[in-house]
PDB file of N, CA and C in Angstrom:
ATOM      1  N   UNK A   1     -45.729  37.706  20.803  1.00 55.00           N
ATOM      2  CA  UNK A   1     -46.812  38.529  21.309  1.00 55.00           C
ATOM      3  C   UNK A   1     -47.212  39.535  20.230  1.00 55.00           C
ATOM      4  N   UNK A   2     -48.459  39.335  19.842  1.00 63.00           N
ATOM      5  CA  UNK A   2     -48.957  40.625  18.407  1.00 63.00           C
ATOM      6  C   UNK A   2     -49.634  41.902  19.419  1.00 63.00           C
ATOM      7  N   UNK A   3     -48.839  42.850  18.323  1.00 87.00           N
ATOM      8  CA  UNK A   3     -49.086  44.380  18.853  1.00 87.00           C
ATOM      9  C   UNK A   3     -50.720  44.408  18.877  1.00 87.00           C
ATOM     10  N   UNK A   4     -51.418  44.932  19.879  1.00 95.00           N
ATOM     11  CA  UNK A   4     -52.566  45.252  20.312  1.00 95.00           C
ATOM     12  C   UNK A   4     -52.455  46.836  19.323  1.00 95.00           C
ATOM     13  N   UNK A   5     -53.574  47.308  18.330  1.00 97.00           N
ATOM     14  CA  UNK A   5     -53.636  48.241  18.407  1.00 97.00           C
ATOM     15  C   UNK A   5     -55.412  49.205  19.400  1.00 97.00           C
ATOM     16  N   UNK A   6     -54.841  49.911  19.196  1.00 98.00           N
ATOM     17  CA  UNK A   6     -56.185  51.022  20.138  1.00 98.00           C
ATOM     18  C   UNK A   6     -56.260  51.964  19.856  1.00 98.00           C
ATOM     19  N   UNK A   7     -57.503  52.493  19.414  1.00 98.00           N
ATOM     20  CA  UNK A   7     -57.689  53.745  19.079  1.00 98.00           C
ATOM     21  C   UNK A   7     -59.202  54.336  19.546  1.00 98.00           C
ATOM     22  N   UNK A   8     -58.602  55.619  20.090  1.00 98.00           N
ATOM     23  CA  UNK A   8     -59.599  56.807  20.457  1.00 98.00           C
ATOM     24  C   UNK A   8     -59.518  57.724  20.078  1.00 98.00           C
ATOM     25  N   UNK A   9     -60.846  58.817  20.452  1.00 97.00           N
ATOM     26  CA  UNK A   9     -60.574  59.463  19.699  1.00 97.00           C
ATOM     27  C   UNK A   9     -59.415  60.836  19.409  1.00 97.00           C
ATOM     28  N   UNK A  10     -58.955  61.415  18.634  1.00 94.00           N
ATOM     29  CA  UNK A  10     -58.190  62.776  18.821  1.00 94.00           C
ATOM     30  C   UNK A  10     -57.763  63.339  19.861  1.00 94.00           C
ATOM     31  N   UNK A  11     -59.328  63.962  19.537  1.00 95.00           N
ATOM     32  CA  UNK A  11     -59.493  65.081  20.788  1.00 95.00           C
ATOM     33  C   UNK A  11     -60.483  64.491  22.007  1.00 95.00           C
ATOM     34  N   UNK A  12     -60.343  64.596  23.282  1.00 97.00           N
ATOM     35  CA  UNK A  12     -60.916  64.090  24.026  1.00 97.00           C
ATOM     36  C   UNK A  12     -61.659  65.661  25.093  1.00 97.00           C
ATOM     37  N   UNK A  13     -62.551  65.813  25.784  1.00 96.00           N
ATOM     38  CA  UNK A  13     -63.007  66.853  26.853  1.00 96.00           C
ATOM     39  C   UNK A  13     -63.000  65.817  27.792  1.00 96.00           C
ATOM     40  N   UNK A  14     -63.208  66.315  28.897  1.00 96.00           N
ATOM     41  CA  UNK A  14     -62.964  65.863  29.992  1.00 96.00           C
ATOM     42  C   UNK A  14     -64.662  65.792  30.244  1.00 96.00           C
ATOM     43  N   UNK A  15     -64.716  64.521  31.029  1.00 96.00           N
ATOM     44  CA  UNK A  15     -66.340  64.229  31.266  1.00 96.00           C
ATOM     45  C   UNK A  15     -67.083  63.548  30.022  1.00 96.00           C
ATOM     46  N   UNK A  16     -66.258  63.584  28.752  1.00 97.00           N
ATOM     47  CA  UNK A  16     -66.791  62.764  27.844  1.00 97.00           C
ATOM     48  C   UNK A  16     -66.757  61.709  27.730  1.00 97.00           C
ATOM     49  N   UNK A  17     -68.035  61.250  27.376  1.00 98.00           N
ATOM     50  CA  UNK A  17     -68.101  59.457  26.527  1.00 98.00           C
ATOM     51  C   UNK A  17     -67.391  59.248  25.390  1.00 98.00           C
ATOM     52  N   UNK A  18     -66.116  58.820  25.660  1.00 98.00           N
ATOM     53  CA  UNK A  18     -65.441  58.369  24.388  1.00 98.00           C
ATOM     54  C   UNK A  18     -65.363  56.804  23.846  1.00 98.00           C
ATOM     55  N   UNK A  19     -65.344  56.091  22.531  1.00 98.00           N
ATOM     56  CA  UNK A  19     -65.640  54.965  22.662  1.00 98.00           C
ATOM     57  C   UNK A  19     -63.767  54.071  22.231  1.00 98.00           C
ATOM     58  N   UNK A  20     -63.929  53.526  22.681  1.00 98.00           N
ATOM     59  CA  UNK A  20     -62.207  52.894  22.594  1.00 98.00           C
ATOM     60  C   UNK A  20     -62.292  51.518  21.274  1.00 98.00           C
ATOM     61  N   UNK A  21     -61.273  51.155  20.751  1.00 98.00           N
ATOM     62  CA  UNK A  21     -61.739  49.994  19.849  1.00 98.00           C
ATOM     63  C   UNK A  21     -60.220  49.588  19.793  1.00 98.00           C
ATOM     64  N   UNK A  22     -60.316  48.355  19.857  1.00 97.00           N
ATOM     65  CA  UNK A  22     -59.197  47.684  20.054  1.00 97.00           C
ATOM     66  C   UNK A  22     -58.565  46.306  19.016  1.00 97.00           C
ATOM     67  N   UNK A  23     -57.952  45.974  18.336  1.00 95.00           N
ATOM     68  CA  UNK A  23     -57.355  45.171  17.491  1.00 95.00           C
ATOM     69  C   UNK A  23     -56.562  44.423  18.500  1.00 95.00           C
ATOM     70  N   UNK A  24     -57.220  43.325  17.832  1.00 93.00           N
ATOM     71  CA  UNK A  24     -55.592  42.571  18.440  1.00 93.00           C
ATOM     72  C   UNK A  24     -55.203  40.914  17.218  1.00 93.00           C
ATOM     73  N   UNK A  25     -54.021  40.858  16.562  1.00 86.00           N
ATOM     74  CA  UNK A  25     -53.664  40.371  15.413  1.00 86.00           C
ATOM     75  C   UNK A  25     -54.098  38.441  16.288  1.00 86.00           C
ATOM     76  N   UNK A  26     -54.461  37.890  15.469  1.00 86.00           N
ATOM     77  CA  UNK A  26     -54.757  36.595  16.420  1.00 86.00           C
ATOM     78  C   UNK A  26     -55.436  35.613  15.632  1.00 86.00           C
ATOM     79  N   UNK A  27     -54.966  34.379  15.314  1.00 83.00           N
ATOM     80  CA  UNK A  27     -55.559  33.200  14.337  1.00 83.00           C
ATOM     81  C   UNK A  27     -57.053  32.937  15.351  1.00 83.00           C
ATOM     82  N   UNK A  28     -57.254  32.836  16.286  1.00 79.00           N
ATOM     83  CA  UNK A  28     -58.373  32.604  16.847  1.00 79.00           C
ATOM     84  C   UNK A  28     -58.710  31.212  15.734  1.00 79.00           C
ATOM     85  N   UNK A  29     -58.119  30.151  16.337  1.00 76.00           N
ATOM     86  CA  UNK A  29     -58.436  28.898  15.995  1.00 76.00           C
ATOM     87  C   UNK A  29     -60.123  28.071  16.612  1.00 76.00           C
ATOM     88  N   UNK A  30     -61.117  27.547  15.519  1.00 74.00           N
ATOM     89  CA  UNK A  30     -62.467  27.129  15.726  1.00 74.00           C
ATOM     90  C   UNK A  30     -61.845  25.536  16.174  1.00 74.00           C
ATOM     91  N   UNK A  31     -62.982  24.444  16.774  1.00 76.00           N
ATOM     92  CA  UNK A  31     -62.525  23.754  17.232  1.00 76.00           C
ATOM     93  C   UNK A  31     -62.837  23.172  15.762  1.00 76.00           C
ATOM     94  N   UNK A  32     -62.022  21.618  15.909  1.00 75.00           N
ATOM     95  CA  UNK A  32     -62.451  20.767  14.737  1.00 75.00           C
ATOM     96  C   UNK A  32     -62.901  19.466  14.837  1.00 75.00           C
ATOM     97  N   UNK A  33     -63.714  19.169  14.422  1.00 81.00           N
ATOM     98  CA  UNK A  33     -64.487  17.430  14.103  1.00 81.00           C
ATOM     99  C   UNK A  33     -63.569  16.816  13.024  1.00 81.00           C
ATOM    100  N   UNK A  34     -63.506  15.629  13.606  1.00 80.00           N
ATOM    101  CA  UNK A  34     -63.081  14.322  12.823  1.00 80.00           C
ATOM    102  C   UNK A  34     -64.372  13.960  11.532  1.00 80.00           C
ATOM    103  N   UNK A  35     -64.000  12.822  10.548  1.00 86.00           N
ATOM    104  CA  UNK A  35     -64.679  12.261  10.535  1.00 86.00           C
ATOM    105  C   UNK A  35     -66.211  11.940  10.950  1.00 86.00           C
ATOM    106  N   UNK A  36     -65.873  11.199  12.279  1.00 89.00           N
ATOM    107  CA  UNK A  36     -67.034  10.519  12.868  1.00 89.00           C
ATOM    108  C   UNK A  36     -67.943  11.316  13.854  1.00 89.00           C
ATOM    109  N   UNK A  37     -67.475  12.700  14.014  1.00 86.00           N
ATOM    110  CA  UNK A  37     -68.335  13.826  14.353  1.00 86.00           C
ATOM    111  C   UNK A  37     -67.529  14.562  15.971  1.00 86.00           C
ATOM    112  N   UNK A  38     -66.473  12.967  16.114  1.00 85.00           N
ATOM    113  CA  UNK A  38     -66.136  14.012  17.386  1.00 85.00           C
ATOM    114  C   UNK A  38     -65.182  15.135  17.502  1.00 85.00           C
ATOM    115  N   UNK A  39     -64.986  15.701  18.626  1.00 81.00           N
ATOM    116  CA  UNK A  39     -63.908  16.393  18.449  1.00 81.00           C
ATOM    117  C   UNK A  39     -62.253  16.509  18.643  1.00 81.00           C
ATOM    118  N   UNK A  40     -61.911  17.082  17.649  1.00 82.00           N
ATOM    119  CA  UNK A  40     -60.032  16.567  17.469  1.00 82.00           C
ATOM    120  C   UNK A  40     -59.471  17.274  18.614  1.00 82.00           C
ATOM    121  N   UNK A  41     -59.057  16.061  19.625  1.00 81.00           N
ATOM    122  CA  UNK A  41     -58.223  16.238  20.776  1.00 81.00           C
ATOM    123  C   UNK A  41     -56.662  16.913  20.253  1.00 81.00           C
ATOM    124  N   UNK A  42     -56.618  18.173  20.666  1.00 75.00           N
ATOM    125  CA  UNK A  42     -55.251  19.400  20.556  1.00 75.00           C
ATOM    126  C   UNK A  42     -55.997  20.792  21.092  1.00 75.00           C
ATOM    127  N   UNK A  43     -54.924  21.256  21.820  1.00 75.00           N
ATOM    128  CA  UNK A  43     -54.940  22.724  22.329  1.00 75.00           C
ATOM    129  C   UNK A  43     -55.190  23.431  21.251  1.00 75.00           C
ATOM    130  N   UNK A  44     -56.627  24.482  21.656  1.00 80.00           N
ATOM    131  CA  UNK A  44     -56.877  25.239  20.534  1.00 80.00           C
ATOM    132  C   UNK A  44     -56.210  26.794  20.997  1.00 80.00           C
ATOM    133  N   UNK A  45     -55.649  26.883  20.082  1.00 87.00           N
ATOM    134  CA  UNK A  45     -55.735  28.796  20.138  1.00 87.00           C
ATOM    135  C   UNK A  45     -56.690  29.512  20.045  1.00 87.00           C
ATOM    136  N   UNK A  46     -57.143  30.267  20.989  1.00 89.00           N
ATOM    137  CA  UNK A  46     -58.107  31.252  20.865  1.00 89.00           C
ATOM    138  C   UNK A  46     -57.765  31.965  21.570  1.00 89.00           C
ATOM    139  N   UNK A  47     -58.453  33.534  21.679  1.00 89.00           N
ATOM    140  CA  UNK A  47     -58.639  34.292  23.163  1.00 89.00           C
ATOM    141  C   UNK A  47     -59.473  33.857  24.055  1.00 89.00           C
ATOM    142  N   UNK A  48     -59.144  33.868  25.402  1.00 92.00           N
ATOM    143  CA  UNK A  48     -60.113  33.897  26.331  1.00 92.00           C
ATOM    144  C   UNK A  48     -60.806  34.707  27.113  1.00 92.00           C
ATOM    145  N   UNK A  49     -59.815  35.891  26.921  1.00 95.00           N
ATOM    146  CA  UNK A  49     -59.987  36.786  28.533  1.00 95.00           C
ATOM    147  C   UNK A  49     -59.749  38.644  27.482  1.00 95.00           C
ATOM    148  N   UNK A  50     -59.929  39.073  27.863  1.00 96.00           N
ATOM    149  CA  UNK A  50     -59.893  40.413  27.451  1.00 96.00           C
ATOM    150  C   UNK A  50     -60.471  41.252  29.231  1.00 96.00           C
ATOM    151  N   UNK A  51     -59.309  41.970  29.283  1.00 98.00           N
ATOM    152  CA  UNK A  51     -59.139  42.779  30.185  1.00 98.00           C
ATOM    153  C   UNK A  51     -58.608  44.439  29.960  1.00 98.00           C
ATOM    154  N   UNK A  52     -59.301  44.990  30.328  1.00 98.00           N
ATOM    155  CA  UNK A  52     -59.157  46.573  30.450  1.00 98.00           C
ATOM    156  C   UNK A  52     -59.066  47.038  31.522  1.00 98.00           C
ATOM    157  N   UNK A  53     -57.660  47.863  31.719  1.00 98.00           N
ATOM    158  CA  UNK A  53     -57.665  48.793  33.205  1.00 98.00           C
ATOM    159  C   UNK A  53     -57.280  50.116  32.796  1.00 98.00           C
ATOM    160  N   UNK A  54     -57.984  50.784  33.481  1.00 98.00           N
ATOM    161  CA  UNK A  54     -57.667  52.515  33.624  1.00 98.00           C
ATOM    162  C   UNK A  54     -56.646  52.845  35.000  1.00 98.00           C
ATOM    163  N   UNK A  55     -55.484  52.966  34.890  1.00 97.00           N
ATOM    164  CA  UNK A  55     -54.281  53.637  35.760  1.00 97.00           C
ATOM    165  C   UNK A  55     -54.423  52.049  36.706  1.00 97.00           C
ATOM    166  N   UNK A  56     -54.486  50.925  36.260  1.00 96.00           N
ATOM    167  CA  UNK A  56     -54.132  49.980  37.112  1.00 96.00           C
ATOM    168  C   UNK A  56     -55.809  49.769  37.589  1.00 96.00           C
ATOM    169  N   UNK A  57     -56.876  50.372  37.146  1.00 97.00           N
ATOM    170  CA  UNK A  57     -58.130  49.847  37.930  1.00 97.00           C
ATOM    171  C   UNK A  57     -59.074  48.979  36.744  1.00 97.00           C
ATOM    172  N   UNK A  58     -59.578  48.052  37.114  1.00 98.00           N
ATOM    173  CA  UNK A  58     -60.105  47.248  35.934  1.00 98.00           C
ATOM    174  C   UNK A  58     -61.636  47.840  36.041  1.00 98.00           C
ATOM    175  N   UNK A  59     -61.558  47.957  34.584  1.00 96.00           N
ATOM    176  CA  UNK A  59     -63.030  48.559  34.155  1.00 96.00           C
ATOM    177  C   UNK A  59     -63.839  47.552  33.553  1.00 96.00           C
ATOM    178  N   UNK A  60     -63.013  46.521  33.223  1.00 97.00           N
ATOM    179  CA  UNK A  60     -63.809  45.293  32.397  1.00 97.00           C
ATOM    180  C   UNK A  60     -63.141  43.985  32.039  1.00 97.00           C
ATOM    181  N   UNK A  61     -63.704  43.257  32.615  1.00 98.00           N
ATOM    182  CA  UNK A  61     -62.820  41.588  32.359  1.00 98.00           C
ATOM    183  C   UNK A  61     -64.258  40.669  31.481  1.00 98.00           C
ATOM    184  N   UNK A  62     -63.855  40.208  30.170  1.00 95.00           N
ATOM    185  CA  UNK A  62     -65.000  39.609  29.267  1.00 95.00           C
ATOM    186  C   UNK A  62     -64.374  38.457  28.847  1.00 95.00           C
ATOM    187  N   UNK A  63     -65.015  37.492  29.407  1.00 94.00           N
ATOM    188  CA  UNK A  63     -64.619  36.127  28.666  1.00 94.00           C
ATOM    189  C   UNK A  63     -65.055  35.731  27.508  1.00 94.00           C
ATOM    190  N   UNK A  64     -64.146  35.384  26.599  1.00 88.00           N
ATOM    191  CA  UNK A  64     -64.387  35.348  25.130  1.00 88.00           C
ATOM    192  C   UNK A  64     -64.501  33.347  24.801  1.00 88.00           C
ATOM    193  N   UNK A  65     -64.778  33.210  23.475  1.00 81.00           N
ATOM    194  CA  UNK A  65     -64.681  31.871  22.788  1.00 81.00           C
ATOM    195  C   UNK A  65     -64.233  31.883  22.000  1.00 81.00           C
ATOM    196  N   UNK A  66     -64.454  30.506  21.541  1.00 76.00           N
ATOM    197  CA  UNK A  66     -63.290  30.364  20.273  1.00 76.00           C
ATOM    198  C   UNK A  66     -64.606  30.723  18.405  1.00 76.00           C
ATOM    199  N   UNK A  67     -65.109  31.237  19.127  1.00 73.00           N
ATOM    200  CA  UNK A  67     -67.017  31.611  18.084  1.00 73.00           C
ATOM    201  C   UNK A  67     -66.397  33.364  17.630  1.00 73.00           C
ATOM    202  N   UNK A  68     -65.535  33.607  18.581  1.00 77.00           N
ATOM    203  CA  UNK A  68     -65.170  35.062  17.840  1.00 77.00           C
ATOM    204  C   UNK A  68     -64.181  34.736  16.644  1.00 77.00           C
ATOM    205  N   UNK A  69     -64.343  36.035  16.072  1.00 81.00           N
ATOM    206  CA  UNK A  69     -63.481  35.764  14.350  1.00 81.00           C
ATOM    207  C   UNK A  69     -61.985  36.126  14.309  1.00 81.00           C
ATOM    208  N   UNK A  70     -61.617  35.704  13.401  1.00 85.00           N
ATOM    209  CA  UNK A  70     -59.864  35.917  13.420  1.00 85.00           C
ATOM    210  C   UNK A  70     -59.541  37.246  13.842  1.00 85.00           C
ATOM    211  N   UNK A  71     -58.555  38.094  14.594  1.00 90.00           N
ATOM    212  CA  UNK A  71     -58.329  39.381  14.447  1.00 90.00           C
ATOM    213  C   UNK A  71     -59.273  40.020  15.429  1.00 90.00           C
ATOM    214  N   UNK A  72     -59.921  40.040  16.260  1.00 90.00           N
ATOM    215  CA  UNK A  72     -61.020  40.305  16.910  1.00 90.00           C
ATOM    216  C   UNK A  72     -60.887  41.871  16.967  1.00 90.00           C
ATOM    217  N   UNK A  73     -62.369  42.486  17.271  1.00 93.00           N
ATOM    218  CA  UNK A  73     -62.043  43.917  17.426  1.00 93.00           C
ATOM    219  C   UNK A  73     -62.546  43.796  19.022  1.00 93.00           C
ATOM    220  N   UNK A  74     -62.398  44.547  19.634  1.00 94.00           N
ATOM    221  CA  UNK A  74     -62.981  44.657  20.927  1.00 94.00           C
ATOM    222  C   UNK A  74     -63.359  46.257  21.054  1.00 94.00           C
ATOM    223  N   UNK A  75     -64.537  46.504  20.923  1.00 97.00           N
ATOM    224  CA  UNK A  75     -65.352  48.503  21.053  1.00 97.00           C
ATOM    225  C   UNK A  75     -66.090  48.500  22.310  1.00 97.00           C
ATOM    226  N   UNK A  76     -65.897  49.346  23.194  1.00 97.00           N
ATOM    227  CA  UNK A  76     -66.427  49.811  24.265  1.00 97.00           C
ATOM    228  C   UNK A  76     -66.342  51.184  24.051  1.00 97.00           C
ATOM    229  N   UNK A  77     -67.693  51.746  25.267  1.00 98.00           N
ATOM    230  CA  UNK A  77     -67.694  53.499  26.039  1.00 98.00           C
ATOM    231  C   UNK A  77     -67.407  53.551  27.013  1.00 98.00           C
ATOM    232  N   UNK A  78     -66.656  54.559  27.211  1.00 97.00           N
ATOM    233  CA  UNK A  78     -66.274  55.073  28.516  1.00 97.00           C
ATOM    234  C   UNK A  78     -66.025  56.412  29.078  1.00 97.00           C
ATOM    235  N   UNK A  79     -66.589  56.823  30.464  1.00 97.00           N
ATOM    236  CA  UNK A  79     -66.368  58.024  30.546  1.00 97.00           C
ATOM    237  C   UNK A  79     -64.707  58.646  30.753  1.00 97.00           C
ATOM    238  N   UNK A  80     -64.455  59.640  30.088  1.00 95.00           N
ATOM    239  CA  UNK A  80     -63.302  59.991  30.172  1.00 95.00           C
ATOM    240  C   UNK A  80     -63.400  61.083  31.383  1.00 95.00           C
ATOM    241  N   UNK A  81     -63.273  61.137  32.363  1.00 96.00           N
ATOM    242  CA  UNK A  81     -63.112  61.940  34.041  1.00 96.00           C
ATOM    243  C   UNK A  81     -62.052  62.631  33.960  1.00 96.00           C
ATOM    244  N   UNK A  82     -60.823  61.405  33.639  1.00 97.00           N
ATOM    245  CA  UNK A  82     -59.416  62.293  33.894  1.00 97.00           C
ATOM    246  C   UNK A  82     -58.558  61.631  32.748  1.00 97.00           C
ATOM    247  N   UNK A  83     -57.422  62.327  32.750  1.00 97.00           N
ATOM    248  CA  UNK A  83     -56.438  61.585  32.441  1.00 97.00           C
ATOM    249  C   UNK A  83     -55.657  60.683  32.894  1.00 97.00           C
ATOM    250  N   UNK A  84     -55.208  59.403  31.938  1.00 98.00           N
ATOM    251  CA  UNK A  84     -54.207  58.157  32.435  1.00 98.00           C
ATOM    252  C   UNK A  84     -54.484  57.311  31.555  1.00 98.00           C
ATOM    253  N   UNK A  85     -53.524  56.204  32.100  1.00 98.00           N
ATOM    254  CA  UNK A  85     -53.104  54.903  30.833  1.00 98.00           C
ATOM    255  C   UNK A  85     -54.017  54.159  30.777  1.00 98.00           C
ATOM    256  N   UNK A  86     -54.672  54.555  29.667  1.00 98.00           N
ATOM    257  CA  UNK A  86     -56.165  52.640  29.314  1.00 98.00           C
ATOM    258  C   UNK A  86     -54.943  51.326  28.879  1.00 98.00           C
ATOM    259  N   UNK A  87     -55.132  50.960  29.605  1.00 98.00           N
ATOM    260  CA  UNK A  87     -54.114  49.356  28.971  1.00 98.00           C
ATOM    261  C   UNK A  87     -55.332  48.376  28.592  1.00 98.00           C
ATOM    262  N   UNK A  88     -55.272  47.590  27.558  1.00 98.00           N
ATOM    263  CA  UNK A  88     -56.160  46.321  26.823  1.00 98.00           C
ATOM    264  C   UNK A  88     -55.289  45.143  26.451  1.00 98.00           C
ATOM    265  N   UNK A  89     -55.737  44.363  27.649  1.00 97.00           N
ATOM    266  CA  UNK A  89     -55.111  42.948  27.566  1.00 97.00           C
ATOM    267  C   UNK A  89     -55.931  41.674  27.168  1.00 97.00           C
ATOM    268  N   UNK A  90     -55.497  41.416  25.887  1.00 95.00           N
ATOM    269  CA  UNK A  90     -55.748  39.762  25.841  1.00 95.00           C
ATOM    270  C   UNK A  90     -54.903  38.594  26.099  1.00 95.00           C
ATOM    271  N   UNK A  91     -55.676  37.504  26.882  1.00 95.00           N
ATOM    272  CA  UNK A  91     -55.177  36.088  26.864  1.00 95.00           C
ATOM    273  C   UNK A  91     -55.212  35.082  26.222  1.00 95.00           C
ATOM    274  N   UNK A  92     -54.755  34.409  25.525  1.00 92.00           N
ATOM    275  CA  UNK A  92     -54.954  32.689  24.716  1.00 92.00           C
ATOM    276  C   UNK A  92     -54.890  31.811  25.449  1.00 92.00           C
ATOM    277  N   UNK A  93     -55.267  30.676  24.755  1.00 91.00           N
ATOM    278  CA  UNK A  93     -55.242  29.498  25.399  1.00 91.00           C
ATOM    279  C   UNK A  93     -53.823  28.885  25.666  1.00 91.00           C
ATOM    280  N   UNK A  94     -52.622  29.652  24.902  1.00 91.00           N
ATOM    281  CA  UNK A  94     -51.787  28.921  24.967  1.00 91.00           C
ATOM    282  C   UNK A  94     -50.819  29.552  26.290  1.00 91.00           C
ATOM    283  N   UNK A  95     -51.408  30.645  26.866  1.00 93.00           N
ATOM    284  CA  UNK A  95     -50.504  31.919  27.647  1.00 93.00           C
ATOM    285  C   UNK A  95     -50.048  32.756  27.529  1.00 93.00           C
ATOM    286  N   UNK A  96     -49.994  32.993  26.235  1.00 93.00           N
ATOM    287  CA  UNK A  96     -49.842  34.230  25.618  1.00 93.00           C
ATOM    288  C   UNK A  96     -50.566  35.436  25.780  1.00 93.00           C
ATOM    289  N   UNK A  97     -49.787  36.663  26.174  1.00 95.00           N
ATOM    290  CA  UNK A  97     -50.069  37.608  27.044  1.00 95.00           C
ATOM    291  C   UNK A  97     -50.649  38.590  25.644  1.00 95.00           C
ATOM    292  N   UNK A  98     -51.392  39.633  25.001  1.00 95.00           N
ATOM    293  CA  UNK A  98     -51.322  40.554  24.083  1.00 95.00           C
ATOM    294  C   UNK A  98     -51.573  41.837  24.658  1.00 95.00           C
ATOM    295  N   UNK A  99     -50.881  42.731  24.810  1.00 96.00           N
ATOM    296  CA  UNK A  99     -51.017  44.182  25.445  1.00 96.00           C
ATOM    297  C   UNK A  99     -50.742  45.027  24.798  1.00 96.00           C
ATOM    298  N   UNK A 100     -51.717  46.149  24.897  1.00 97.00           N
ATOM    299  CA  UNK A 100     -51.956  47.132  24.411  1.00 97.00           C
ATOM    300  C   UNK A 100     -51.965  48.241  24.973  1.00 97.00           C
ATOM    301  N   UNK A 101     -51.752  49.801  24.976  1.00 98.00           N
ATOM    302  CA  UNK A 101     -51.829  50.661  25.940  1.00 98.00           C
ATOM    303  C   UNK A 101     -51.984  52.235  25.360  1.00 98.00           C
ATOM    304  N   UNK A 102     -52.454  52.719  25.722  1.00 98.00           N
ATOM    305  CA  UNK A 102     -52.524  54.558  25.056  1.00 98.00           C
ATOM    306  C   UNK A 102     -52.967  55.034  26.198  1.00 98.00           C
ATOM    307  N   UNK A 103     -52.592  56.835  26.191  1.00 97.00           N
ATOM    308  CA  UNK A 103     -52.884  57.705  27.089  1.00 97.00           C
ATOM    309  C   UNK A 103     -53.950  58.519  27.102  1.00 97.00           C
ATOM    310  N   UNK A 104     -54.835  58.276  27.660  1.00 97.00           N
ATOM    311  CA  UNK A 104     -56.096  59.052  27.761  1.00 97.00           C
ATOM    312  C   UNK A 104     -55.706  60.946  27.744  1.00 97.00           C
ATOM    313  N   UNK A 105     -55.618  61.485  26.894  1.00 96.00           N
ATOM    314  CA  UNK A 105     -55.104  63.153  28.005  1.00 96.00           C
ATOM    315  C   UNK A 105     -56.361  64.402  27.445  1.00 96.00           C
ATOM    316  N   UNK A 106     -56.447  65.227  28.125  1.00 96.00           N
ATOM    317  CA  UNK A 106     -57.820  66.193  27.196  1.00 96.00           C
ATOM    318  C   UNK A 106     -56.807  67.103  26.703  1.00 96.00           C
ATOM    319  N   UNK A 107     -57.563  67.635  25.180  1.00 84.00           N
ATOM    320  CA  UNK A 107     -56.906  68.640  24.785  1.00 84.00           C
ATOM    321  C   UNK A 107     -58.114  69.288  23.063  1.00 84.00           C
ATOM    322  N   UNK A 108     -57.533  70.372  22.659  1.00 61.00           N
ATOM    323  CA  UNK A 108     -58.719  70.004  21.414  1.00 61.00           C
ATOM    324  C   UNK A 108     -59.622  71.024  21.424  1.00 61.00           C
TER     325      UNK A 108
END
């Protein structure tokens, strides 16, 4: 499982639009053609799913392809209300879980 990183910003106020950006380490395998143009039957690695929850509530589920690039970044806004745990989860094709997590808190 590759470490998800995430980063926001510093300092946060409360009621602010902060924007989140997310790494996650990942071959993100393209499909491949043979020869004769079709395509080579094997499980591809990619992401599929990218999921974000705030304290356990999902703010965003985005289905991805295998058209995104190695290493993907994932950047969103969001209002920051309160404090609690943003967790950022990706899925592969193979089941592989990638999680990520930081604490929203105001201060600054």
């Amino acid at each position: 499982m590759a470490e998800v990183r995430i980063r926001v910003p510093k300092t946060i106020k409360q009621g602010e639009i902060i924007t989140v950006r997310a790494l996650v380490p990942h071959p993100m395998e393209i499909i491949q053609r043979g020869a004769d143009g079709k395509t080579v039957d094997k499980v591809y690695n990619f992401i599929h799913t990218a999921r974000v929850t705030f304290d356990g509530q999902e703010l965003m589920n985005a289905q991805l392809t295998q058209s995104i690039s190695a290493n993907p970044v994932l950047a969103f806004k969001m209002k920051a209300d309160k404090p609690g745990k943003l967790e950022i989860a990706f899925e592969d094709t193979t089941g592989q879980k990638h999680v990520g997590s930081v604490d929203i808190k105001f201060g600054g």
